[in-house]
Amino acid sequence: MLYIVATPIGNLKDITLRALEVLKSVGLIACEDTRHTKILLDHYGIKTPTTSFFQHNRFVKAEYILGLLKNGSDVALVSDAGMPGVLDPGYNLINLAVKNNIDITVIPGATAFVNALVISGRPAHEFVFAGFLPNRPISRKNRLKELAKLKYTIVFYESCHRIIQTLGDIKEIFGEKEIVCTRELTKKFEEVFRMSAGQLEEHFKKNKPRGEFVVII
């Protein structure tokens, strides 16, 4: 069985009892970053062996893990935070397991964009999750223009390194519409901002942005 296990996005207490049971019982845990996952495993006294499974080794390592699964081993797949397969290389292993008729199950848990959408207070009955916007300014603006045509709530991730530029693009395309921007959800310095992109842009020009952001329009 391949277990797709959601892990905390910040607070280590945000993990389910079932997830802990699975992580203790499987033969191997495939981690986006073994050093990062070790913090969680050490916190709960879990001694299960781990192996790295990240962007640059995902194809070779996926074949290795597939071999273990075919030989009857149970493997847990985890990302650094949240649900594996969402914007991380775990997708490749999941897809390979599906194609090879491997039994798969998901152990649910924290997912940053869902937390942000709920806390935003914006309509959540229909929404679009846009992942990360393109790095290049022209491509990013074009993507935002496409999203602006939709009638749904828009949710996407952004890094601290690009948030100011992205807010400037949102201001240009969406005007003074109030947006919601969350930072460091479930962590010590969690913040939720509700203001226009222009106001938030000015805020972060004066206060250096840190951490991971989720933006809701």
mmCIF file of C-alpha atoms in Angstrom:
data_model
loop_
_atom_site.group_PDB
_atom_site.id
_atom_site.type_symbol
_atom_site.label_atom_id
_atom_site.label_comp_id
_atom_site.label_asym_id
_atom_site.label_seq_id
_atom_site.Cartn_x
_atom_site.Cartn_y
_atom_site.Cartn_z
ATOM 1 C CA MET A 1 0.000 0.000 0.000
ATOM 2 C CA LEU A 2 1.159 3.524 -0.788
ATOM 3 C CA TYR A 3 -0.033 5.838 1.974
ATOM 4 C CA ILE A 4 -0.237 9.518 1.011
ATOM 5 C CA VAL A 5 0.135 11.225 4.388
ATOM 6 C CA ALA A 6 -0.610 14.888 5.053
ATOM 7 C CA THR A 7 1.732 16.471 7.585
ATOM 8 C CA PRO A 8 1.509 19.746 9.557
ATOM 9 C CA ILE A 9 1.992 23.021 7.700
ATOM 10 C CA GLY A 10 3.533 24.595 10.790
ATOM 11 C CA ASN A 11 2.282 23.506 14.197
ATOM 12 C CA LEU A 12 3.515 19.961 14.859
ATOM 13 C CA LYS A 13 0.310 19.176 16.785
ATOM 14 C CA ASP A 14 -1.697 19.429 13.554
ATOM 15 C CA ILE A 15 -1.295 15.767 12.648
ATOM 16 C CA THR A 16 -3.911 13.046 12.965
ATOM 17 C CA LEU A 17 -3.680 9.970 15.170
ATOM 18 C CA ARG A 18 -4.121 7.859 12.047
ATOM 19 C CA ALA A 19 -1.185 9.574 10.342
ATOM 20 C CA LEU A 20 1.045 8.820 13.319
ATOM 21 C CA GLU A 21 -0.055 5.176 13.303
ATOM 22 C CA VAL A 22 0.754 4.860 9.588
ATOM 23 C CA LEU A 23 4.152 6.543 9.878
ATOM 24 C CA LYS A 24 5.066 4.108 12.656
ATOM 25 C CA SER A 25 3.832 1.003 10.840
ATOM 26 C CA VAL A 26 5.126 1.338 7.259
ATOM 27 C CA GLY A 27 8.446 -0.045 6.084
ATOM 28 C CA LEU A 28 9.671 3.233 4.617
ATOM 29 C CA ILE A 29 8.783 6.935 4.544
ATOM 30 C CA ALA A 30 9.533 8.814 1.310
ATOM 31 C CA CYS A 31 10.240 12.452 2.204
ATOM 32 C CA GLU A 32 10.609 15.615 0.195
ATOM 33 C CA ASP A 33 13.394 16.523 2.650
ATOM 34 C CA THR A 34 14.490 13.891 5.175
ATOM 35 C CA ARG A 35 15.979 16.543 7.461
ATOM 36 C CA HIS A 36 12.689 18.406 7.616
ATOM 37 C CA THR A 37 10.625 15.269 8.208
ATOM 38 C CA LYS A 38 13.070 14.142 10.918
ATOM 39 C CA ILE A 39 11.871 17.034 13.086
ATOM 40 C CA LEU A 40 8.326 15.658 12.992
ATOM 41 C CA LEU A 41 9.393 12.038 13.457
ATOM 42 C CA ASP A 42 11.689 12.853 16.376
ATOM 43 C CA HIS A 43 8.927 14.874 18.026
ATOM 44 C CA TYR A 44 6.680 11.793 18.075
ATOM 45 C CA GLY A 45 9.405 9.208 18.647
ATOM 46 C CA ILE A 46 8.979 7.542 15.245
ATOM 47 C CA LYS A 47 11.960 5.423 14.147
ATOM 48 C CA THR A 48 10.759 4.340 10.673
ATOM 49 C CA PRO A 49 13.498 4.497 7.993
ATOM 50 C CA THR A 50 13.264 7.406 5.537
ATOM 51 C CA THR A 51 14.451 8.077 2.001
ATOM 52 C CA SER A 52 14.636 11.311 0.045
ATOM 53 C CA PHE A 53 12.147 11.901 -2.744
ATOM 54 C CA PHE A 54 12.489 15.366 -4.247
ATOM 55 C CA GLN A 55 12.396 17.222 -7.534
ATOM 56 C CA HIS A 56 15.796 16.177 -8.862
ATOM 57 C CA ASN A 57 15.727 12.472 -7.971
ATOM 58 C CA ARG A 58 12.013 11.842 -8.396
ATOM 59 C CA PHE A 59 12.201 9.629 -11.493
ATOM 60 C CA VAL A 60 14.968 7.285 -10.306
ATOM 61 C CA LYS A 61 13.649 7.125 -6.740
ATOM 62 C CA ALA A 62 10.063 6.561 -7.896
ATOM 63 C CA GLU A 63 11.169 3.379 -9.682
ATOM 64 C CA TYR A 64 12.972 2.223 -6.532
ATOM 65 C CA ILE A 65 9.912 2.839 -4.352
ATOM 66 C CA LEU A 66 7.660 1.187 -6.916
ATOM 67 C CA GLY A 67 9.829 -1.931 -6.664
ATOM 68 C CA LEU A 68 9.352 -2.001 -2.900
ATOM 69 C CA LEU A 69 5.593 -1.645 -3.266
ATOM 70 C CA LYS A 70 5.434 -4.441 -5.841
ATOM 71 C CA ASN A 71 7.321 -6.690 -3.431
ATOM 72 C CA GLY A 72 4.728 -6.138 -0.713
ATOM 73 C CA SER A 73 6.204 -3.294 1.331
ATOM 74 C CA ASP A 74 4.040 -0.475 2.682
ATOM 75 C CA VAL A 75 5.414 3.004 1.949
ATOM 76 C CA ALA A 76 4.288 6.394 3.262
ATOM 77 C CA LEU A 77 4.747 9.485 1.101
ATOM 78 C CA VAL A 78 5.083 12.849 2.864
ATOM 79 C CA SER A 79 5.956 16.367 1.744
ATOM 80 C CA ASP A 80 7.656 19.069 3.795
ATOM 81 C CA ALA A 81 4.242 20.443 4.749
ATOM 82 C CA GLY A 82 0.647 19.693 3.903
ATOM 83 C CA MET A 83 -0.691 17.217 1.360
ATOM 84 C CA PRO A 84 1.767 15.334 -0.882
ATOM 85 C CA GLY A 85 1.070 15.610 -4.586
ATOM 86 C CA VAL A 86 -0.035 19.243 -4.403
ATOM 87 C CA LEU A 87 2.720 21.313 -6.014
ATOM 88 C CA ASP A 88 5.446 18.839 -5.079
ATOM 89 C CA PRO A 89 7.189 15.875 -6.751
ATOM 90 C CA GLY A 90 4.968 13.405 -4.894
ATOM 91 C CA TYR A 91 2.664 13.619 -7.887
ATOM 92 C CA ASN A 92 5.137 11.578 -9.945
ATOM 93 C CA LEU A 93 5.142 8.674 -7.484
ATOM 94 C CA ILE A 94 1.364 8.736 -7.097
ATOM 95 C CA ASN A 95 0.883 8.738 -10.864
ATOM 96 C CA LEU A 96 3.336 5.849 -11.276
ATOM 97 C CA ALA A 97 1.563 3.854 -8.568
ATOM 98 C CA VAL A 98 -1.793 4.389 -10.292
ATOM 99 C CA LYS A 99 -0.398 3.173 -13.623
ATOM 100 C CA ASN A 100 0.989 0.049 -11.934
ATOM 101 C CA ASN A 101 -2.228 -0.787 -10.061
ATOM 102 C CA ILE A 102 -0.662 -0.252 -6.629
ATOM 103 C CA ASP A 103 -3.158 0.160 -3.787
ATOM 104 C CA ILE A 104 -3.235 3.785 -2.629
ATOM 105 C CA THR A 105 -4.963 5.545 0.230
ATOM 106 C CA VAL A 106 -4.843 9.116 1.543
ATOM 107 C CA ILE A 107 -4.431 10.085 5.185
ATOM 108 C CA PRO A 108 -6.049 13.549 5.289
ATOM 109 C CA GLY A 109 -4.727 16.559 7.128
ATOM 110 C CA ALA A 110 -3.669 20.186 6.884
ATOM 111 C CA THR A 111 -3.515 21.928 3.507
ATOM 112 C CA ALA A 112 -2.462 25.580 3.461
ATOM 113 C CA PHE A 113 -4.734 26.870 0.695
ATOM 114 C CA VAL A 114 -7.845 25.320 2.289
ATOM 115 C CA ASN A 115 -7.004 26.869 5.671
ATOM 116 C CA ALA A 116 -6.462 30.258 4.044
ATOM 117 C CA LEU A 117 -9.671 30.071 2.012
ATOM 118 C CA VAL A 118 -11.746 29.242 5.078
ATOM 119 C CA ILE A 119 -10.206 31.928 7.301
ATOM 120 C CA SER A 120 -10.558 34.536 4.533
ATOM 121 C CA GLY A 121 -14.343 34.617 4.863
ATOM 122 C CA ARG A 122 -14.657 34.744 1.081
ATOM 123 C CA PRO A 123 -17.081 32.496 -0.842
ATOM 124 C CA ALA A 124 -15.740 28.941 -0.804
ATOM 125 C CA HIS A 125 -18.525 27.069 -2.600
ATOM 126 C CA GLU A 126 -16.718 27.678 -5.898
ATOM 127 C CA PHE A 127 -13.057 28.579 -6.120
ATOM 128 C CA VAL A 128 -9.956 28.179 -8.273
ATOM 129 C CA PHE A 129 -6.631 27.104 -6.788
ATOM 130 C CA ALA A 130 -3.947 28.541 -9.068
ATOM 131 C CA GLY A 131 -0.859 27.113 -7.354
ATOM 132 C CA PHE A 132 2.112 29.463 -7.802
ATOM 133 C CA LEU A 133 1.907 32.230 -10.388
ATOM 134 C CA PRO A 134 4.676 32.419 -13.041
ATOM 135 C CA ASN A 135 8.007 33.949 -12.017
ATOM 136 C CA ARG A 136 8.357 36.221 -15.033
ATOM 137 C CA PRO A 137 6.490 39.556 -14.700
ATOM 138 C CA ILE A 138 4.794 39.458 -18.118
ATOM 139 C CA SER A 139 3.689 35.850 -17.691
ATOM 140 C CA ARG A 140 2.456 36.587 -14.157
ATOM 141 C CA LYS A 141 0.364 39.541 -15.340
ATOM 142 C CA ASN A 142 -1.095 37.494 -18.179
ATOM 143 C CA ARG A 143 -2.045 34.743 -15.738
ATOM 144 C CA LEU A 144 -3.716 37.250 -13.427
ATOM 145 C CA LYS A 145 -5.652 38.698 -16.378
ATOM 146 C CA GLU A 146 -6.926 35.208 -17.197
ATOM 147 C CA LEU A 147 -7.942 34.637 -13.583
ATOM 148 C CA ALA A 148 -9.677 38.035 -13.454
ATOM 149 C CA LYS A 149 -12.181 36.790 -16.051
ATOM 150 C CA LEU A 150 -13.451 34.104 -13.678
ATOM 151 C CA LYS A 151 -16.385 34.544 -11.332
ATOM 152 C CA TYR A 152 -14.899 32.375 -8.622
ATOM 153 C CA THR A 153 -12.764 33.050 -5.585
ATOM 154 C CA ILE A 154 -9.092 32.775 -6.588
ATOM 155 C CA VAL A 155 -6.493 31.235 -4.283
ATOM 156 C CA PHE A 156 -2.766 30.951 -4.899
ATOM 157 C CA TYR A 157 0.578 30.652 -3.135
ATOM 158 C CA GLU A 158 3.361 33.222 -3.201
ATOM 159 C CA SER A 159 6.848 33.442 -1.717
ATOM 160 C CA CYS A 160 8.208 36.248 0.418
ATOM 161 C CA HIS A 161 10.657 37.059 -2.400
ATOM 162 C CA ARG A 162 7.916 37.901 -4.936
ATOM 163 C CA ILE A 163 4.950 38.992 -2.848
ATOM 164 C CA ILE A 164 5.572 42.736 -3.287
ATOM 165 C CA GLN A 165 5.830 42.466 -7.080
ATOM 166 C CA THR A 166 2.765 40.225 -7.211
ATOM 167 C CA LEU A 167 0.751 42.667 -5.107
ATOM 168 C CA GLY A 168 1.720 45.413 -7.546
ATOM 169 C CA ASP A 169 0.412 43.308 -10.426
ATOM 170 C CA ILE A 170 -2.828 42.567 -8.556
ATOM 171 C CA LYS A 171 -3.288 46.294 -7.925
ATOM 172 C CA GLU A 172 -2.826 47.002 -11.623
ATOM 173 C CA ILE A 173 -5.305 44.337 -12.758
ATOM 174 C CA PHE A 174 -7.868 44.200 -9.947
ATOM 175 C CA GLY A 175 -7.737 47.821 -8.781
ATOM 176 C CA GLU A 176 -8.751 48.645 -5.218
ATOM 177 C CA LYS A 177 -10.639 45.394 -4.610
ATOM 178 C CA GLU A 178 -10.031 44.139 -1.087
ATOM 179 C CA ILE A 179 -8.023 40.938 -1.033
ATOM 180 C CA VAL A 180 -7.027 38.590 1.782
ATOM 181 C CA CYS A 181 -3.416 37.583 2.308
ATOM 182 C CA THR A 182 -2.305 35.090 4.952
ATOM 183 C CA ARG A 183 1.188 34.490 6.224
ATOM 184 C CA GLU A 184 2.707 31.626 8.222
ATOM 185 C CA LEU A 185 -0.604 29.842 8.916
ATOM 186 C CA THR A 186 -0.657 27.764 12.149
ATOM 187 C CA LYS A 187 2.778 29.112 13.118
ATOM 188 C CA LYS A 188 3.823 31.544 15.847
ATOM 189 C CA PHE A 189 3.749 34.588 13.568
ATOM 190 C CA GLU A 190 0.509 33.792 11.721
ATOM 191 C CA GLU A 191 -1.088 36.885 10.189
ATOM 192 C CA VAL A 192 -4.214 37.537 8.122
ATOM 193 C CA PHE A 193 -4.415 40.798 6.149
ATOM 194 C CA ARG A 194 -7.669 42.148 4.696
ATOM 195 C CA MET A 195 -7.035 45.225 2.559
ATOM 196 C CA SER A 196 -6.426 46.311 -1.029
ATOM 197 C CA ALA A 197 -3.366 45.027 -2.857
ATOM 198 C CA GLY A 198 -2.009 48.583 -2.999
ATOM 199 C CA GLN A 199 -2.288 49.020 0.773
ATOM 200 C CA LEU A 200 -0.678 45.658 1.372
ATOM 201 C CA GLU A 201 2.101 46.445 -1.099
ATOM 202 C CA GLU A 202 2.943 49.588 0.873
ATOM 203 C CA HIS A 203 2.833 47.634 4.138
ATOM 204 C CA PHE A 204 5.409 45.130 2.947
ATOM 205 C CA LYS A 205 7.633 47.832 1.484
ATOM 206 C CA LYS A 206 7.929 49.118 5.056
ATOM 207 C CA ASN A 207 7.891 45.720 6.778
ATOM 208 C CA LYS A 208 10.067 43.065 5.154
ATOM 209 C CA PRO A 209 7.851 40.115 4.153
ATOM 210 C CA ARG A 210 8.847 36.769 5.612
ATOM 211 C CA GLY A 211 7.509 33.241 5.332
ATOM 212 C CA GLU A 212 5.020 31.654 2.978
ATOM 213 C CA PHE A 213 1.916 33.498 1.715
ATOM 214 C CA VAL A 214 -1.516 32.480 0.474
ATOM 215 C CA VAL A 215 -3.422 35.139 -1.463
ATOM 216 C CA ILE A 216 -7.224 35.126 -1.873
ATOM 217 C CA ILE A 217 -8.998 37.361 -4.401
#
